[in-house]
PDB file of C-alpha atoms in Angstrom:
ATOM      1  CA  MET A   1       1.313-112.921-117.748  1.00  0.00           C
ATOM      2  CA  ALA A   2       3.208-115.624-119.571  1.00  0.00           C
ATOM      3  CA  GLN A   3       3.746-118.912-117.786  1.00  0.00           C
ATOM      4  CA  TYR A   4       7.378-119.966-117.531  1.00  0.00           C
ATOM      5  CA  TYR A   5       8.459-123.608-117.880  1.00  0.00           C
ATOM      6  CA  ASP A   6      11.998-124.893-117.420  1.00  0.00           C
ATOM      7  CA  VAL A   7      12.811-128.378-118.733  1.00  0.00           C
ATOM      8  CA  HIS A   8      15.891-130.578-118.839  1.00  0.00           C
ATOM      9  CA  PRO A   9      17.784-130.102-122.158  1.00  0.00           C
ATOM     10  CA  GLU A  10      18.391-133.817-122.705  1.00  0.00           C
ATOM     11  CA  ASN A  11      15.220-135.274-121.209  1.00  0.00           C
ATOM     12  CA  PRO A  12      12.385-132.699-121.276  1.00  0.00           C
ATOM     13  CA  GLN A  13       9.794-133.607-118.672  1.00  0.00           C
ATOM     14  CA  PRO A  14       6.656-135.083-120.345  1.00  0.00           C
ATOM     15  CA  ARG A  15       4.363-133.419-117.805  1.00  0.00           C
ATOM     16  CA  THR A  16       5.682-129.977-118.697  1.00  0.00           C
ATOM     17  CA  LEU A  17       5.419-130.706-122.406  1.00  0.00           C
ATOM     18  CA  SER A  18       1.798-131.757-121.855  1.00  0.00           C
ATOM     19  CA  GLN A  19       1.110-128.365-120.272  1.00  0.00           C
ATOM     20  CA  MET A  20       2.610-126.673-123.330  1.00  0.00           C
ATOM     21  CA  VAL A  21       0.419-128.800-125.595  1.00  0.00           C
ATOM     22  CA  ARG A  22      -2.661-127.739-123.647  1.00  0.00           C
ATOM     23  CA  ILE A  23      -1.754-124.069-124.041  1.00  0.00           C
ATOM     24  CA  LEU A  24      -1.234-124.507-127.792  1.00  0.00           C
ATOM     25  CA  GLU A  25      -4.487-126.441-128.207  1.00  0.00           C
ATOM     26  CA  GLU A  26      -6.361-123.659-126.412  1.00  0.00           C
ATOM     27  CA  GLY A  27      -5.094-121.121-128.948  1.00  0.00           C
ATOM     28  CA  GLY A  28      -2.035-119.936-127.066  1.00  0.00           C
ATOM     29  CA  LEU A  29       1.167-118.381-128.359  1.00  0.00           C
ATOM     30  CA  ILE A  30       4.480-119.609-126.972  1.00  0.00           C
ATOM     31  CA  ALA A  31       8.204-118.908-127.198  1.00  0.00           C
ATOM     32  CA  TYR A  32      10.420-121.986-127.401  1.00  0.00           C
ATOM     33  CA  PRO A  33      14.121-122.749-127.994  1.00  0.00           C
ATOM     34  CA  THR A  34      15.493-124.259-131.193  1.00  0.00           C
ATOM     35  CA  ASP A  35      18.909-124.966-132.685  1.00  0.00           C
ATOM     36  CA  SER A  36      18.675-121.492-134.264  1.00  0.00           C
ATOM     37  CA  CYS A  37      17.531-119.012-131.608  1.00  0.00           C
ATOM     38  CA  TYR A  38      14.139-118.853-129.924  1.00  0.00           C
ATOM     39  CA  ALA A  39      10.975-118.965-131.992  1.00  0.00           C
ATOM     40  CA  LEU A  40       7.397-117.831-131.545  1.00  0.00           C
ATOM     41  CA  GLY A  41       4.967-120.681-132.131  1.00  0.00           C
ATOM     42  CA  CYS A  42       1.278-121.480-132.309  1.00  0.00           C
ATOM     43  CA  ALA A  43      -0.859-124.375-133.479  1.00  0.00           C
ATOM     44  CA  LEU A  44      -1.512-124.957-137.172  1.00  0.00           C
ATOM     45  CA  GLY A  45      -4.638-123.049-138.200  1.00  0.00           C
ATOM     46  CA  ASN A  46      -4.513-120.635-135.249  1.00  0.00           C
ATOM     47  CA  GLY A  47      -5.349-117.386-137.036  1.00  0.00           C
ATOM     48  CA  SER A  48      -5.256-115.240-133.906  1.00  0.00           C
ATOM     49  CA  GLY A  49      -1.850-116.691-133.015  1.00  0.00           C
ATOM     50  CA  ILE A  50      -0.495-115.755-136.430  1.00  0.00           C
ATOM     51  CA  GLU A  51      -1.815-112.207-136.032  1.00  0.00           C
ATOM     52  CA  ARG A  52      -0.177-111.976-132.601  1.00  0.00           C
ATOM     53  CA  ILE A  53       3.156-112.986-134.153  1.00  0.00           C
ATOM     54  CA  ARG A  54       2.686-110.310-136.823  1.00  0.00           C
ATOM     55  CA  ARG A  55       1.995-107.717-134.140  1.00  0.00           C
ATOM     56  CA  ILE A  56       4.960-108.668-131.928  1.00  0.00           C
ATOM     57  CA  ARG A  57       7.402-108.702-134.839  1.00  0.00           C
ATOM     58  CA  GLN A  58       5.644-105.937-136.827  1.00  0.00           C
ATOM     59  CA  LEU A  59       5.475-108.109-139.935  1.00  0.00           C
ATOM     60  CA  GLY A  60       3.762-107.379-143.234  1.00  0.00           C
ATOM     61  CA  ASP A  61       1.523-109.752-145.163  1.00  0.00           C
ATOM     62  CA  ARG A  62       4.402-110.952-147.371  1.00  0.00           C
ATOM     63  CA  HIS A  63       6.345-112.489-144.512  1.00  0.00           C
ATOM     64  CA  HIS A  64       7.013-116.207-144.876  1.00  0.00           C
ATOM     65  CA  PHE A  65       5.845-118.061-141.799  1.00  0.00           C
ATOM     66  CA  THR A  66       7.518-121.391-141.130  1.00  0.00           C
ATOM     67  CA  LEU A  67       6.083-124.800-140.399  1.00  0.00           C
ATOM     68  CA  VAL A  68       8.407-126.467-137.909  1.00  0.00           C
ATOM     69  CA  ILE A  69       8.198-130.225-138.428  1.00  0.00           C
ATOM     70  CA  SER A  70       9.770-133.124-136.549  1.00  0.00           C
ATOM     71  CA  GLU A  71      10.378-135.593-139.390  1.00  0.00           C
ATOM     72  CA  PHE A  72      11.253-135.390-143.080  1.00  0.00           C
ATOM     73  CA  SER A  73       8.477-137.862-143.935  1.00  0.00           C
ATOM     74  CA  GLN A  74       5.863-135.292-142.842  1.00  0.00           C
ATOM     75  CA  LEU A  75       6.926-132.634-145.350  1.00  0.00           C
ATOM     76  CA  GLY A  76       5.029-134.102-148.297  1.00  0.00           C
ATOM     77  CA  ALA A  77       1.690-133.223-146.742  1.00  0.00           C
ATOM     78  CA  PHE A  78       2.525-129.518-146.657  1.00  0.00           C
ATOM     79  CA  VAL A  79       4.922-128.695-149.517  1.00  0.00           C
ATOM     80  CA  GLU A  80       5.541-129.737-153.107  1.00  0.00           C
ATOM     81  CA  MET A  81       8.988-131.137-153.899  1.00  0.00           C
ATOM     82  CA  ASP A  82      10.517-132.181-157.228  1.00  0.00           C
ATOM     83  CA  ASN A  83      13.115-134.943-157.114  1.00  0.00           C
ATOM     84  CA  TRP A  84      16.076-132.557-156.913  1.00  0.00           C
ATOM     85  CA  VAL A  85      14.403-130.535-154.172  1.00  0.00           C
ATOM     86  CA  PHE A  86      13.553-133.729-152.288  1.00  0.00           C
ATOM     87  CA  ARG A  87      17.200-134.800-152.327  1.00  0.00           C
ATOM     88  CA  ALA A  88      18.520-131.346-151.381  1.00  0.00           C
ATOM     89  CA  VAL A  89      16.189-130.930-148.403  1.00  0.00           C
ATOM     90  CA  LYS A  90      16.726-134.477-147.177  1.00  0.00           C
ATOM     91  CA  ALA A  91      20.510-134.006-147.242  1.00  0.00           C
ATOM     92  CA  ALA A  92      20.300-130.811-145.164  1.00  0.00           C
ATOM     93  CA  THR A  93      17.825-131.900-142.485  1.00  0.00           C
ATOM     94  CA  PRO A  94      17.588-131.914-139.579  1.00  0.00           C
ATOM     95  CA  GLY A  95      19.558-128.732-139.187  1.00  0.00           C
ATOM     96  CA  PRO A  96      19.585-124.916-139.124  1.00  0.00           C
ATOM     97  CA  TYR A  97      17.895-124.327-142.483  1.00  0.00           C
ATOM     98  CA  THR A  98      14.523-122.927-143.496  1.00  0.00           C
ATOM     99  CA  PHE A  99      13.346-123.892-146.986  1.00  0.00           C
ATOM    100  CA  ILE A 100      10.763-121.910-148.930  1.00  0.00           C
ATOM    101  CA  LEU A 101       8.623-124.217-151.054  1.00  0.00           C
ATOM    102  CA  LYS A 102       5.279-124.293-152.835  1.00  0.00           C
ATOM    103  CA  ALA A 103       2.524-124.989-150.322  1.00  0.00           C
ATOM    104  CA  THR A 104      -0.059-127.745-150.660  1.00  0.00           C
ATOM    105  CA  ARG A 105      -3.752-127.309-149.877  1.00  0.00           C
ATOM    106  CA  GLU A 106      -3.090-128.515-146.335  1.00  0.00           C
ATOM    107  CA  VAL A 107      -1.456-125.167-145.517  1.00  0.00           C
ATOM    108  CA  PRO A 108      -3.922-122.432-144.471  1.00  0.00           C
ATOM    109  CA  LYS A 109      -3.879-119.507-146.918  1.00  0.00           C
ATOM    110  CA  MET A 110      -3.266-117.065-144.066  1.00  0.00           C
ATOM    111  CA  MET A 111       0.211-118.600-143.742  1.00  0.00           C
ATOM    112  CA  GLN A 112       1.145-118.541-147.404  1.00  0.00           C
ATOM    113  CA  HIS A 113       2.846-115.754-149.338  1.00  0.00           C
ATOM    114  CA  PRO A 114      -0.142-113.969-150.943  1.00  0.00           C
ATOM    115  CA  LYS A 115       1.244-114.097-154.492  1.00  0.00           C
ATOM    116  CA  LYS A 116       3.738-116.962-154.576  1.00  0.00           C
ATOM    117  CA  ARG A 117       1.639-119.406-152.492  1.00  0.00           C
ATOM    118  CA  THR A 118       4.805-120.519-150.752  1.00  0.00           C
ATOM    119  CA  ILE A 119       5.608-121.422-147.145  1.00  0.00           C
ATOM    120  CA  GLY A 120       8.754-121.904-145.091  1.00  0.00           C
ATOM    121  CA  VAL A 121       9.483-125.330-143.623  1.00  0.00           C
ATOM    122  CA  ARG A 122      12.177-126.523-141.292  1.00  0.00           C
ATOM    123  CA  ILE A 123      13.247-129.601-139.331  1.00  0.00           C
ATOM    124  CA  PRO A 124      15.326-128.534-136.326  1.00  0.00           C
ATOM    125  CA  ASP A 125      18.103-130.499-134.671  1.00  0.00           C
ATOM    126  CA  HIS A 126      17.182-129.699-131.071  1.00  0.00           C
ATOM    127  CA  ARG A 127      16.031-132.215-128.489  1.00  0.00           C
ATOM    128  CA  THR A 128      13.531-129.975-126.708  1.00  0.00           C
ATOM    129  CA  THR A 129      11.976-128.743-129.947  1.00  0.00           C
ATOM    130  CA  LEU A 130      11.569-132.270-131.290  1.00  0.00           C
ATOM    131  CA  ALA A 131      10.116-133.500-127.994  1.00  0.00           C
ATOM    132  CA  LEU A 132       7.591-130.652-128.054  1.00  0.00           C
ATOM    133  CA  LEU A 133       6.628-131.400-131.663  1.00  0.00           C
ATOM    134  CA  ASP A 134       6.173-135.080-130.841  1.00  0.00           C
ATOM    135  CA  ALA A 135       3.959-134.146-127.897  1.00  0.00           C
ATOM    136  CA  VAL A 136       1.866-131.781-130.038  1.00  0.00           C
ATOM    137  CA  GLY A 137       1.573-134.353-132.825  1.00  0.00           C
ATOM    138  CA  SER A 138       1.554-131.771-135.628  1.00  0.00           C
ATOM    139  CA  PRO A 139       3.735-128.941-136.964  1.00  0.00           C
ATOM    140  CA  LEU A 140       3.975-125.580-135.251  1.00  0.00           C
ATOM    141  CA  VAL A 141       3.514-122.303-137.082  1.00  0.00           C
ATOM    142  CA  SER A 142       6.644-120.368-136.199  1.00  0.00           C
ATOM    143  CA  SER A 143       8.738-117.275-136.722  1.00  0.00           C
ATOM    144  CA  THR A 144      12.181-116.394-135.339  1.00  0.00           C
ATOM    145  CA  LEU A 145      11.881-114.312-132.177  1.00  0.00           C
ATOM    146  CA  LEU A 146      13.489-111.197-133.572  1.00  0.00           C
ATOM    147  CA  LEU A 147      11.942-108.013-132.204  1.00  0.00           C
ATOM    148  CA  PRO A 148      11.834-104.907-134.415  1.00  0.00           C
ATOM    149  CA  ASP A 149      13.862-102.829-131.928  1.00  0.00           C
ATOM    150  CA  HIS A 150      16.500-105.520-131.293  1.00  0.00           C
ATOM    151  CA  PRO A 151      19.456-106.097-133.665  1.00  0.00           C
ATOM    152  CA  GLU A 152      19.792-109.769-132.670  1.00  0.00           C
ATOM    153  CA  PRO A 153      17.264-112.580-132.065  1.00  0.00           C
ATOM    154  CA  LEU A 154      16.423-113.416-128.454  1.00  0.00           C
ATOM    155  CA  VAL A 155      18.163-116.487-127.033  1.00  0.00           C
ATOM    156  CA  GLU A 156      17.421-116.456-123.282  1.00  0.00           C
ATOM    157  CA  GLY A 157      14.134-117.625-121.794  1.00  0.00           C
ATOM    158  CA  TRP A 158      14.085-115.236-118.832  1.00  0.00           C
ATOM    159  CA  THR A 159      14.792-112.235-121.056  1.00  0.00           C
ATOM    160  CA  ILE A 160      11.872-113.213-123.271  1.00  0.00           C
ATOM    161  CA  LYS A 161       9.637-113.640-120.229  1.00  0.00           C
ATOM    162  CA  GLU A 162      10.501-110.125-119.042  1.00  0.00           C
ATOM    163  CA  LEU A 163      10.149-108.428-122.427  1.00  0.00           C
ATOM    164  CA  LEU A 164       7.015-110.197-123.665  1.00  0.00           C
ATOM    165  CA  ASP A 165       5.268-111.126-120.446  1.00  0.00           C
ATOM    166  CA  HIS A 166       1.934-109.682-121.570  1.00  0.00           C
ATOM    167  CA  GLU A 167       2.238-110.744-125.218  1.00  0.00           C
ATOM    168  CA  LEU A 168       2.777-114.501-124.756  1.00  0.00           C
ATOM    169  CA  ASP A 169       0.959-117.304-122.999  1.00  0.00           C
ATOM    170  CA  ALA A 170       4.068-119.353-122.150  1.00  0.00           C
ATOM    171  CA  VAL A 171       7.853-119.502-122.428  1.00  0.00           C
ATOM    172  CA  LEU A 172       9.613-122.874-122.644  1.00  0.00           C
ATOM    173  CA  ASP A 173      13.248-122.832-121.501  1.00  0.00           C
ATOM    174  CA  SER A 174      15.710-125.728-121.667  1.00  0.00           C
ATOM    175  CA  GLY A 175      18.875-123.708-121.105  1.00  0.00           C
ATOM    176  CA  ASP A 176      20.335-124.549-124.508  1.00  0.00           C
ATOM    177  CA  CYS A 177      19.570-122.601-127.636  1.00  0.00           C
ATOM    178  CA  GLY A 178      21.189-121.731-130.933  1.00  0.00           C
ATOM    179  CA  LEU A 179      22.584-118.216-131.241  1.00  0.00           C
ATOM    180  CA  THR A 180      22.195-117.639-134.983  1.00  0.00           C
ATOM    181  CA  PRO A 181      19.028-117.686-137.165  1.00  0.00           C
ATOM    182  CA  THR A 182      18.578-120.311-139.838  1.00  0.00           C
ATOM    183  CA  THR A 183      19.942-120.046-143.337  1.00  0.00           C
ATOM    184  CA  VAL A 184      16.921-119.466-145.590  1.00  0.00           C
ATOM    185  CA  VAL A 185      16.903-121.084-149.023  1.00  0.00           C
ATOM    186  CA  ASP A 186      14.144-120.522-151.599  1.00  0.00           C
ATOM    187  CA  LEU A 187      13.600-123.759-153.538  1.00  0.00           C
ATOM    188  CA  SER A 188      10.288-122.765-155.091  1.00  0.00           C
ATOM    189  CA  GLY A 189      11.829-121.819-158.456  1.00  0.00           C
ATOM    190  CA  ASP A 190      14.009-123.524-161.020  1.00  0.00           C
ATOM    191  CA  GLU A 191      17.239-122.729-159.128  1.00  0.00           C
ATOM    192  CA  PRO A 192      18.047-122.442-155.410  1.00  0.00           C
ATOM    193  CA  GLU A 193      18.231-118.904-154.045  1.00  0.00           C
ATOM    194  CA  VAL A 194      19.906-118.224-150.701  1.00  0.00           C
ATOM    195  CA  VAL A 195      17.687-115.562-149.130  1.00  0.00           C
ATOM    196  CA  ARG A 196      19.528-115.288-145.806  1.00  0.00           C
ATOM    197  CA  VAL A 197      22.861-116.666-144.668  1.00  0.00           C
ATOM    198  CA  GLY A 198      22.658-117.932-141.107  1.00  0.00           C
ATOM    199  CA  ALA A 199      23.739-120.955-139.098  1.00  0.00           C
ATOM    200  CA  GLY A 200      23.481-123.440-141.979  1.00  0.00           C
ATOM    201  CA  ASP A 201      26.235-123.672-144.604  1.00  0.00           C
ATOM    202  CA  PRO A 202      24.881-121.967-147.748  1.00  0.00           C
ATOM    203  CA  GLY A 203      27.516-123.652-149.940  1.00  0.00           C
ATOM    204  CA  PRO A 204      25.399-126.564-151.204  1.00  0.00           C
ATOM    205  CA  PHE A 205      22.784-124.100-152.522  1.00  0.00           C
ATOM    206  CA  GLU A 206      25.013-121.476-154.125  1.00  0.00           C
TER     207      GLU A 206
END
C-alpha cells in the first residue's frame, strides 16, 4: 500500500520531505503535485521505477520522460542548448512548459528517445515540488499522471491513493495542484515545434 503524506502548501514540513527522499533513494515510485497536474516520479537512474511508470501509463519505448529540475542553472548538465534555445527556455521558466532537447551523457539511455536521443526537461513553479527537489538534491524522472482509461490527468491526492494504492510507494499531497498538463515544445531541431498545447502559452514558440 502507498504511504500518504499531507504537507502545507506554503511551508512543506521538512520531516515529511525527508521521508519522501528516503522512499526515492530506496528505489520507490511516488506521485506528487506540480503546477501542471500530478506527476509520477522516481530517482534519476532508477530503471525499475521507469518501468513501473511505463506499466501504469501503458507507455511505449518512444515516450519522452521528463527530468524535473529546480533551477535553470542545472539544465546544462543534462541537455544541450544553443544560444537561442538557452534564451527561449530561460524566458519561459519556471512555469508550465516541458521542453524536448538533446540529452547529454549524464542522462541514462533508458530515459532517452531511442532514435532522437532527446529528453524532456521542465522547471515547475510550485512550492511543494521545488521543496521536494531541493530535499532530494537532484532531478526527478517524471511523467504526467494520466492513466490510459482516464480522459484527464489526476489532480487529487486521495483519488490517486485509492486508484494506485498497490502501484505506488507514496503519495505527496499539498492540497494545491495545477489542473492542466504542461505545454510541450520540441527545441531539438532548427525550429521550435509545439507538440502539445497545455497550461503554458504556446505563442512564443509558434
